[in-house]
């Protein structure tokens, strides 16, 4: 049964890749067939494996941040950030990275940032004579790292998955914070090679038009985004600083990012900051179905003790010192063809607590290594992120960029991820 479930998880990923259909749909089918007919479970119990908390969090947060997308706040913010560095063209990889990270951290999410930053970045690469691979890696790293922020889409998903795996809320917050910091630091070293190359080649940026100022609705939207971020972050941060304060502990327990986001959605609707229909239309249904569908199959896997057996195999068949690196490599391989948010983390996060408990390894280290490994190959042209970047590239550069993503971007990102896993193994030693 364990082998069958593992096979079905892999098969769902393969079928999704081959057919270009949502992996979550295949995962739901396998969850129903295996759970109902092979494990004699009640279909209602299988429906109960649909992760309501993750679904509602993504739905609520996406609804709010979609106002900033529809009314142009995020795009204009990106243009302003780009314009600030027009006199330093050799820093373009860093500028694209920082701009993408800030926009993603403000809640746009990985795919949204790629969608409107990629065309702009490739245009700037043309104007400056910068290689497309440098621009592609800068966007990808920035969108990934920024989205990992504790109040942005990926960060929220990571925290929820950790809590569903038995990790305490405060520990999950700290773990996601370390993930965010790590995925912001690694790209700085990788992108430095492109910055040095651009500096040596003395590239120049021309004909960049100064962006328009924010209008009233955009200013209000930006203020609401920052205010929501403050409200959601202040509780956990104060609780870390003052862990024994009763009032802070009470406040921290009552703050729920999904509910706060819905309140801000109501405020945005009341102020008519954007067209409601357009805001709803931008909800990432594909991501929701993928994450929740895989979540149902993982629920069946947990019921069949698959997760326990897999974690036991890792504990006993792999030397403890190699476990973080193995998880990093496995995550990178999975992410080459599939989604970090929809497949890799829902599949691997549940085994972390038991591995950490039995091996004595720091669970933060294991969570970070999974994400770092997964995001090392997230730029693969066969994954959703890489295909979005490739789709935004001008037609005459597509073939070259496709090859560069495979033979340059992925190996460079993979090497950086393995080195990071080794370094983190020394920094985050034990529980």
Short mmCIF file of C-alpha atoms in Angstrom, two decimals:
data_model
loop_
_atom_site.label_atom_id
_atom_site.label_comp_id
_atom_site.label_asym_id
_atom_site.label_seq_id
_atom_site.Cartn_x
_atom_site.Cartn_y
_atom_site.Cartn_z
CA UNK A 1 0.00 0.00 0.00
CA UNK A 2 2.85 2.36 0.89
CA UNK A 3 4.61 1.67 -2.40
CA UNK A 4 1.33 2.13 -4.25
CA UNK A 5 0.68 5.54 -2.69
CA UNK A 6 4.24 6.73 -3.37
CA UNK A 7 3.85 5.48 -6.95
CA UNK A 8 0.54 7.35 -7.32
CA UNK A 9 2.06 10.61 -6.03
CA UNK A 10 4.82 10.27 -8.65
CA UNK A 11 2.29 9.25 -11.31
CA UNK A 12 0.11 12.29 -10.57
CA UNK A 13 3.14 14.54 -11.15
CA UNK A 14 4.06 12.71 -14.38
CA UNK A 15 0.48 12.83 -15.71
CA UNK A 16 0.24 16.52 -14.88
CA UNK A 17 3.47 17.19 -16.76
CA UNK A 18 2.57 15.08 -19.80
CA UNK A 19 -1.04 16.24 -20.18
CA UNK A 20 -0.43 19.84 -18.98
CA UNK A 21 -3.42 19.31 -16.68
CA UNK A 22 -3.61 20.24 -13.00
CA UNK A 23 -1.73 17.72 -10.83
CA UNK A 24 -4.32 18.24 -8.09
CA UNK A 25 -7.08 16.66 -10.21
CA UNK A 26 -5.11 13.43 -10.64
CA UNK A 27 -4.18 13.47 -6.94
CA UNK A 28 -7.88 13.68 -5.95
CA UNK A 29 -8.72 10.74 -8.26
CA UNK A 30 -5.96 8.60 -6.72
CA UNK A 31 -6.97 9.64 -3.19
CA UNK A 32 -10.55 8.51 -3.85
CA UNK A 33 -9.67 5.19 -5.53
CA UNK A 34 -6.99 4.17 -3.02
CA UNK A 35 -8.82 5.44 0.06
CA UNK A 36 -12.30 4.13 -0.78
CA UNK A 37 -11.67 0.85 -2.59
CA UNK A 38 -8.29 -0.31 -1.28
CA UNK A 39 -8.36 1.05 2.28
CA UNK A 40 -12.13 0.77 2.82
CA UNK A 41 -12.45 4.39 3.96
CA UNK A 42 -15.67 6.38 3.96
CA UNK A 43 -15.69 8.82 0.98
CA UNK A 44 -16.73 11.57 3.41
CA UNK A 45 -13.53 11.01 5.37
CA UNK A 46 -11.52 11.43 2.18
CA UNK A 47 -13.38 14.69 1.47
CA UNK A 48 -12.34 15.75 4.95
CA UNK A 49 -8.70 15.61 3.83
CA UNK A 50 -9.33 18.70 1.66
CA UNK A 51 -7.17 21.26 3.55
CA UNK A 52 -9.79 23.88 4.37
CA UNK A 53 -7.38 26.12 6.31
CA UNK A 54 -4.86 26.36 3.44
CA UNK A 55 -7.66 26.85 0.91
CA UNK A 56 -9.25 29.70 2.87
CA UNK A 57 -5.95 31.43 3.64
CA UNK A 58 -4.87 31.50 -0.03
CA UNK A 59 -8.36 32.56 -1.11
CA UNK A 60 -8.61 35.42 1.41
CA UNK A 61 -5.07 36.75 0.97
CA UNK A 62 -5.27 36.53 -2.84
CA UNK A 63 -8.56 38.42 -2.86
CA UNK A 64 -7.03 41.32 -0.96
CA UNK A 65 -3.78 41.56 -2.91
CA UNK A 66 -5.66 41.26 -6.21
CA UNK A 67 -6.91 44.81 -5.63
CA UNK A 68 -3.30 46.02 -5.95
CA UNK A 69 -2.89 44.06 -9.17
CA UNK A 70 -6.14 45.21 -10.78
CA UNK A 71 -5.71 48.92 -9.99
CA UNK A 72 -2.04 48.91 -11.08
CA UNK A 73 -0.45 49.59 -7.67
CA UNK A 74 2.07 46.76 -7.84
CA UNK A 75 3.09 47.36 -11.45
CA UNK A 76 3.61 51.07 -10.82
CA UNK A 77 5.60 50.28 -7.67
CA UNK A 78 7.86 47.99 -9.70
CA UNK A 79 8.43 50.72 -12.30
CA UNK A 80 9.35 53.24 -9.58
CA UNK A 81 11.84 50.81 -8.06
CA UNK A 82 13.41 50.18 -11.47
CA UNK A 83 13.66 53.88 -12.28
CA UNK A 84 15.57 54.62 -9.05
CA UNK A 85 18.56 52.66 -10.38
CA UNK A 86 18.58 53.88 -13.98
CA UNK A 87 22.05 55.41 -13.49
CA UNK A 88 23.54 52.11 -12.29
CA UNK A 89 22.84 49.72 -15.20
CA UNK A 90 25.40 47.11 -14.08
CA UNK A 91 23.29 46.60 -10.95
CA UNK A 92 20.28 45.59 -13.07
CA UNK A 93 20.28 41.94 -11.85
CA UNK A 94 20.14 43.18 -8.24
CA UNK A 95 17.52 45.81 -9.13
CA UNK A 96 15.26 43.23 -10.78
CA UNK A 97 15.80 40.86 -7.86
CA UNK A 98 15.02 43.48 -5.19
CA UNK A 99 12.02 44.85 -7.10
CA UNK A 100 10.57 41.37 -7.62
CA UNK A 101 11.22 40.45 -3.98
CA UNK A 102 9.53 43.58 -2.60
CA UNK A 103 6.48 43.19 -4.83
CA UNK A 104 6.20 39.49 -3.94
CA UNK A 105 6.70 40.20 -0.22
CA UNK A 106 3.87 42.72 -0.36
CA UNK A 107 1.61 39.83 -1.28
CA UNK A 108 1.59 39.54 -5.06
CA UNK A 109 2.77 35.94 -4.98
CA UNK A 110 5.33 34.11 -7.11
CA UNK A 111 3.33 33.62 -10.32
CA UNK A 112 1.83 37.11 -10.32
CA UNK A 113 5.26 38.74 -10.02
CA UNK A 114 6.61 36.64 -12.87
CA UNK A 115 3.61 37.54 -15.02
CA UNK A 116 4.16 41.31 -15.01
CA UNK A 117 7.89 41.54 -14.16
CA UNK A 118 9.20 39.16 -16.83
CA UNK A 119 8.23 41.25 -19.91
CA UNK A 120 9.56 44.42 -18.25
CA UNK A 121 12.82 42.72 -17.29
CA UNK A 122 13.50 41.29 -20.75
CA UNK A 123 12.83 44.75 -22.22
CA UNK A 124 15.43 46.23 -19.83
CA UNK A 125 17.87 43.43 -20.70
CA UNK A 126 17.54 44.39 -24.38
CA UNK A 127 18.09 48.08 -23.63
CA UNK A 128 21.14 47.40 -21.44
CA UNK A 129 22.67 44.51 -23.38
CA UNK A 130 22.37 42.22 -20.36
CA UNK A 131 22.02 38.46 -20.90
CA UNK A 132 18.48 37.10 -20.71
CA UNK A 133 19.58 34.34 -18.33
CA UNK A 134 20.72 37.00 -15.82
CA UNK A 135 17.33 38.70 -16.01
CA UNK A 136 15.46 35.38 -15.80
CA UNK A 137 17.34 34.24 -12.69
CA UNK A 138 16.93 37.65 -11.06
CA UNK A 139 13.13 37.63 -11.54
CA UNK A 140 12.82 34.03 -10.45
CA UNK A 141 14.95 34.42 -7.32
CA UNK A 142 13.23 37.68 -6.39
CA UNK A 143 9.71 36.34 -6.86
CA UNK A 144 10.54 33.16 -4.92
CA UNK A 145 12.35 34.86 -2.04
CA UNK A 146 9.82 37.67 -1.65
CA UNK A 147 6.85 35.29 -1.79
CA UNK A 148 8.47 33.36 1.07
CA UNK A 149 7.93 36.34 3.37
CA UNK A 150 5.82 35.32 6.38
CA UNK A 151 2.72 37.25 5.25
CA UNK A 152 3.00 36.54 1.53
CA UNK A 153 1.52 33.59 -0.36
CA UNK A 154 4.35 31.04 -0.14
CA UNK A 155 5.26 32.00 3.43
CA UNK A 156 1.66 31.53 4.54
CA UNK A 157 1.43 28.15 2.82
CA UNK A 158 4.69 26.99 4.41
CA UNK A 159 3.49 28.05 7.86
CA UNK A 160 0.14 26.31 7.43
CA UNK A 161 1.75 23.10 6.15
CA UNK A 162 4.11 23.10 9.12
CA UNK A 163 1.27 23.61 11.59
CA UNK A 164 -0.69 20.80 9.90
CA UNK A 165 2.39 18.61 10.40
CA UNK A 166 2.29 19.21 14.14
CA UNK A 167 4.61 22.22 14.46
CA UNK A 168 3.56 24.92 16.93
CA UNK A 169 2.37 28.21 15.39
CA UNK A 170 5.22 30.29 16.82
CA UNK A 171 7.81 27.73 15.72
CA UNK A 172 6.25 27.66 12.24
CA UNK A 173 6.50 31.46 12.10
CA UNK A 174 10.19 31.36 13.04
CA UNK A 175 10.85 28.53 10.58
CA UNK A 176 9.23 30.48 7.75
CA UNK A 177 11.30 33.51 8.77
CA UNK A 178 14.51 31.51 8.40
CA UNK A 179 13.30 30.20 5.02
CA UNK A 180 12.66 33.78 3.88
CA UNK A 181 16.07 35.05 5.03
CA UNK A 182 17.90 32.09 3.47
CA UNK A 183 16.14 32.43 0.12
CA UNK A 184 17.00 36.12 0.03
CA UNK A 185 20.70 35.65 0.92
CA UNK A 186 21.50 32.82 -1.54
CA UNK A 187 20.51 34.82 -4.69
CA UNK A 188 22.75 37.73 -3.69
CA UNK A 189 25.82 35.50 -4.06
CA UNK A 190 24.59 33.86 -7.27
CA UNK A 191 23.58 37.13 -8.96
CA UNK A 192 26.90 38.75 -8.01
CA UNK A 193 28.53 36.86 -10.90
CA UNK A 194 26.18 38.54 -13.39
CA UNK A 195 26.66 41.97 -11.77
CA UNK A 196 30.46 41.68 -12.02
CA UNK A 197 30.15 40.59 -15.66
CA UNK A 198 27.85 43.55 -16.42
CA UNK A 199 30.27 45.93 -14.68
CA UNK A 200 33.21 44.64 -16.73
CA UNK A 201 31.24 44.97 -19.97
CA UNK A 202 30.19 48.53 -19.01
CA UNK A 203 26.56 48.06 -20.02
CA UNK A 204 24.34 51.15 -20.28
CA UNK A 205 20.60 51.58 -19.76
CA UNK A 206 18.81 53.99 -22.09
CA UNK A 207 15.37 55.45 -22.84
CA UNK A 208 13.76 54.58 -19.49
CA UNK A 209 10.72 56.82 -18.96
CA UNK A 210 10.00 58.19 -15.49
CA UNK A 211 6.86 56.43 -14.15
CA UNK A 212 3.75 58.37 -13.21
CA UNK A 213 2.95 59.15 -9.59
CA UNK A 214 0.52 56.96 -7.64
CA UNK A 215 -3.10 58.05 -7.88
CA UNK A 216 -5.39 58.27 -4.84
CA UNK A 217 -6.67 54.68 -5.02
CA UNK A 218 -3.16 53.31 -5.46
CA UNK A 219 -1.87 55.24 -2.45
CA UNK A 220 -4.73 53.91 -0.30
CA UNK A 221 -4.08 50.37 -1.57
CA UNK A 222 -0.38 50.62 -0.74
CA UNK A 223 -1.19 51.94 2.75
CA UNK A 224 -3.66 49.08 3.38
CA UNK A 225 -1.10 46.50 2.24
CA UNK A 226 1.53 47.82 4.62
CA UNK A 227 -1.01 48.12 7.43
CA UNK A 228 -2.15 44.51 7.03
CA UNK A 229 1.45 43.33 6.97
CA UNK A 230 2.12 45.24 10.20
CA UNK A 231 -0.95 43.84 11.97
CA UNK A 232 -0.16 40.25 11.00
CA UNK A 233 3.55 40.47 11.88
CA UNK A 234 3.44 42.48 15.10
CA UNK A 235 1.84 39.68 17.17
CA UNK A 236 4.36 36.89 16.43
CA UNK A 237 7.32 39.28 16.65
CA UNK A 238 6.26 40.66 20.04
CA UNK A 239 5.58 37.12 21.26
CA UNK A 240 9.14 36.10 20.34
CA UNK A 241 10.54 39.14 22.18
CA UNK A 242 8.18 38.87 25.19
CA UNK A 243 7.19 35.17 25.33
CA UNK A 244 5.72 35.35 28.86
CA UNK A 245 3.56 38.45 28.40
CA UNK A 246 -0.08 37.35 28.85
CA UNK A 247 -1.60 40.26 26.89
CA UNK A 248 0.71 39.74 23.90
CA UNK A 249 0.08 36.00 23.99
CA UNK A 250 -3.69 36.62 23.96
CA UNK A 251 -3.43 39.10 21.08
CA UNK A 252 -1.13 36.78 19.09
CA UNK A 253 -3.57 33.86 19.37
CA UNK A 254 -6.47 35.96 18.12
CA UNK A 255 -4.73 37.23 14.99
CA UNK A 256 -5.52 35.11 11.92
CA UNK A 257 -4.13 36.26 8.59
CA UNK A 258 -7.07 34.90 6.58
CA UNK A 259 -9.65 36.70 8.71
CA UNK A 260 -7.60 39.91 8.74
CA UNK A 261 -7.32 39.70 4.94
CA UNK A 262 -11.12 39.35 4.61
CA UNK A 263 -11.57 42.48 6.74
CA UNK A 264 -9.23 44.37 4.42
CA UNK A 265 -11.08 42.96 1.39
CA UNK A 266 -14.28 44.45 2.82
CA UNK A 267 -12.52 47.81 3.34
CA UNK A 268 -11.14 47.75 -0.22
CA UNK A 269 -14.59 46.95 -1.62
CA UNK A 270 -16.18 49.72 0.45
CA UNK A 271 -13.59 52.21 -0.86
CA UNK A 272 -14.06 50.86 -4.43
CA UNK A 273 -10.33 50.43 -4.96
CA UNK A 274 -10.86 48.07 -7.92
CA UNK A 275 -13.53 46.25 -9.91
CA UNK A 276 -14.85 43.38 -7.76
CA UNK A 277 -15.38 41.02 -10.71
CA UNK A 278 -11.80 41.49 -11.94
CA UNK A 279 -10.46 40.95 -8.41
CA UNK A 280 -12.36 37.67 -8.04
CA UNK A 281 -11.34 36.55 -11.53
CA UNK A 282 -7.66 36.71 -10.51
CA UNK A 283 -8.00 34.20 -7.66
CA UNK A 284 -5.32 31.52 -8.33
CA UNK A 285 -7.72 28.61 -8.74
CA UNK A 286 -5.07 26.48 -10.45
CA UNK A 287 -2.77 26.79 -7.43
CA UNK A 288 -5.63 26.18 -5.00
CA UNK A 289 -6.73 22.97 -6.75
CA UNK A 290 -3.16 21.74 -7.04
CA UNK A 291 -2.25 22.32 -3.38
CA UNK A 292 -5.53 21.02 -1.96
CA UNK A 293 -5.73 18.05 -4.37
CA UNK A 294 -2.24 16.89 -3.44
CA UNK A 295 -3.17 17.58 0.19
CA UNK A 296 -6.00 15.03 -0.08
CA UNK A 297 -3.64 12.36 -1.43
CA UNK A 298 -1.13 13.16 1.31
CA UNK A 299 -3.99 12.79 3.82
CA UNK A 300 -4.63 9.27 2.53
CA UNK A 301 -0.89 8.60 2.68
CA UNK A 302 -0.80 9.66 6.33
CA UNK A 303 -3.79 7.42 7.08
CA UNK A 304 -1.89 4.49 5.53
CA UNK A 305 1.19 5.29 7.68
CA UNK A 306 3.16 6.06 4.50
CA UNK A 307 4.70 9.22 5.95
CA UNK A 308 5.88 7.38 9.07
CA UNK A 309 7.46 4.61 7.01
CA UNK A 310 9.18 7.06 4.65
CA UNK A 311 10.58 9.10 7.52
CA UNK A 312 11.71 5.86 9.19
CA UNK A 313 13.49 4.81 5.99
CA UNK A 314 15.28 8.15 5.81
CA UNK A 315 16.28 7.93 9.47
CA UNK A 316 17.69 4.40 9.31
CA UNK A 317 19.04 4.11 5.77
CA UNK A 318 20.78 7.49 5.52
CA UNK A 319 23.63 8.79 7.66
CA UNK A 320 22.29 11.64 9.80
CA UNK A 321 24.82 14.13 8.45
CA UNK A 322 23.54 13.55 4.89
CA UNK A 323 19.79 13.87 5.61
CA UNK A 324 19.56 17.67 4.96
CA UNK A 325 21.44 17.29 1.68
CA UNK A 326 19.33 14.29 0.61
CA UNK A 327 16.11 16.24 1.29
CA UNK A 328 17.52 19.17 -0.68
CA UNK A 329 18.34 16.94 -3.68
CA UNK A 330 14.98 15.12 -3.61
CA UNK A 331 13.11 18.45 -3.45
CA UNK A 332 15.17 19.82 -6.36
CA UNK A 333 14.43 16.73 -8.47
CA UNK A 334 10.69 16.93 -7.73
CA UNK A 335 10.56 20.66 -8.44
CA UNK A 336 12.22 20.17 -11.83
CA UNK A 337 8.86 18.93 -13.15
CA UNK A 338 6.36 20.18 -10.57
CA UNK A 339 5.35 22.98 -8.22
CA UNK A 340 7.12 23.77 -4.96
CA UNK A 341 3.89 24.97 -3.36
CA UNK A 342 1.53 22.43 -4.88
CA UNK A 343 3.59 19.23 -4.78
CA UNK A 344 7.03 19.35 -3.17
CA UNK A 345 6.31 20.97 0.20
CA UNK A 346 2.93 19.25 0.79
CA UNK A 347 4.66 15.91 0.13
CA UNK A 348 7.88 16.44 2.12
CA UNK A 349 6.96 18.76 5.00
CA UNK A 350 4.89 16.11 6.86
CA UNK A 351 7.93 13.82 7.31
CA UNK A 352 10.14 16.53 8.83
CA UNK A 353 8.95 16.49 12.50
CA UNK A 354 9.46 12.72 12.91
CA UNK A 355 12.88 12.83 11.19
CA UNK A 356 13.96 15.75 13.38
CA UNK A 357 12.73 13.98 16.54
CA UNK A 358 14.51 10.69 15.91
CA UNK A 359 17.71 12.04 14.34
CA UNK A 360 18.22 15.02 16.63
CA UNK A 361 18.49 17.34 13.63
CA UNK A 362 17.02 20.83 13.79
CA UNK A 363 13.60 20.78 12.11
CA UNK A 364 14.20 24.34 10.87
CA UNK A 365 17.24 23.06 8.98
CA UNK A 366 15.19 20.33 7.29
CA UNK A 367 12.34 22.67 6.31
CA UNK A 368 14.80 25.19 4.89
CA UNK A 369 16.73 22.55 2.92
CA UNK A 370 13.51 21.30 1.31
CA UNK A 371 12.51 24.80 0.18
CA UNK A 372 16.03 25.77 -0.93
CA UNK A 373 16.33 22.56 -2.94
CA UNK A 374 12.90 22.94 -4.51
CA UNK A 375 13.52 26.53 -5.50
CA UNK A 376 16.91 25.69 -7.00
CA UNK A 377 15.18 24.00 -9.95
CA UNK A 378 11.99 26.09 -9.94
CA UNK A 379 13.31 27.94 -12.97
CA UNK A 380 13.23 24.72 -15.03
CA UNK A 381 11.39 25.28 -18.34
CA UNK A 382 9.40 22.13 -17.48
CA UNK A 383 8.05 23.65 -14.25
CA UNK A 384 5.32 26.29 -13.96
CA UNK A 385 7.71 29.11 -13.00
CA UNK A 386 10.24 28.45 -15.73
CA UNK A 387 7.54 28.09 -18.38
CA UNK A 388 6.09 31.48 -17.39
CA UNK A 389 9.50 33.12 -17.76
CA UNK A 390 10.10 31.38 -21.09
CA UNK A 391 6.66 32.47 -22.30
CA UNK A 392 7.47 36.14 -21.59
CA UNK A 393 10.78 36.02 -23.47
CA UNK A 394 10.87 37.51 -27.01
CA UNK A 395 10.39 34.83 -29.68
CA UNK A 396 13.87 35.19 -31.20
CA UNK A 397 15.52 34.49 -27.82
CA UNK A 398 13.27 31.61 -26.69
CA UNK A 399 15.40 28.72 -27.96
CA UNK A 400 18.62 30.10 -26.46
CA UNK A 401 16.94 30.91 -23.13
CA UNK A 402 15.47 27.38 -23.01
CA UNK A 403 18.98 25.90 -23.31
CA UNK A 404 20.45 28.42 -20.86
CA UNK A 405 17.82 27.59 -18.24
CA UNK A 406 18.77 23.90 -18.48
CA UNK A 407 22.57 24.08 -18.74
CA UNK A 408 23.29 27.30 -16.79
CA UNK A 409 20.50 28.42 -14.46
CA UNK A 410 19.56 25.05 -12.94
CA UNK A 411 23.14 23.77 -12.35
CA UNK A 412 24.15 27.13 -10.86
CA UNK A 413 21.08 27.21 -8.61
CA UNK A 414 21.55 23.56 -7.62
CA UNK A 415 25.20 24.04 -6.64
CA UNK A 416 24.24 27.12 -4.58
CA UNK A 417 21.46 25.13 -2.87
CA UNK A 418 23.77 22.22 -1.93
CA UNK A 419 26.42 24.62 -0.57
CA UNK A 420 23.71 26.41 1.41
CA UNK A 421 22.47 23.09 2.83
CA UNK A 422 26.01 22.20 3.94
CA UNK A 423 26.59 25.61 5.54
CA UNK A 424 23.19 25.55 7.25
CA UNK A 425 23.97 22.08 8.62
CA UNK A 426 26.79 23.65 10.64
CA UNK A 427 24.79 26.73 11.67
CA UNK A 428 21.54 24.95 12.62
CA UNK A 429 22.99 21.85 14.24
CA UNK A 430 20.48 20.30 16.63
CA UNK A 431 17.07 20.77 18.18
#
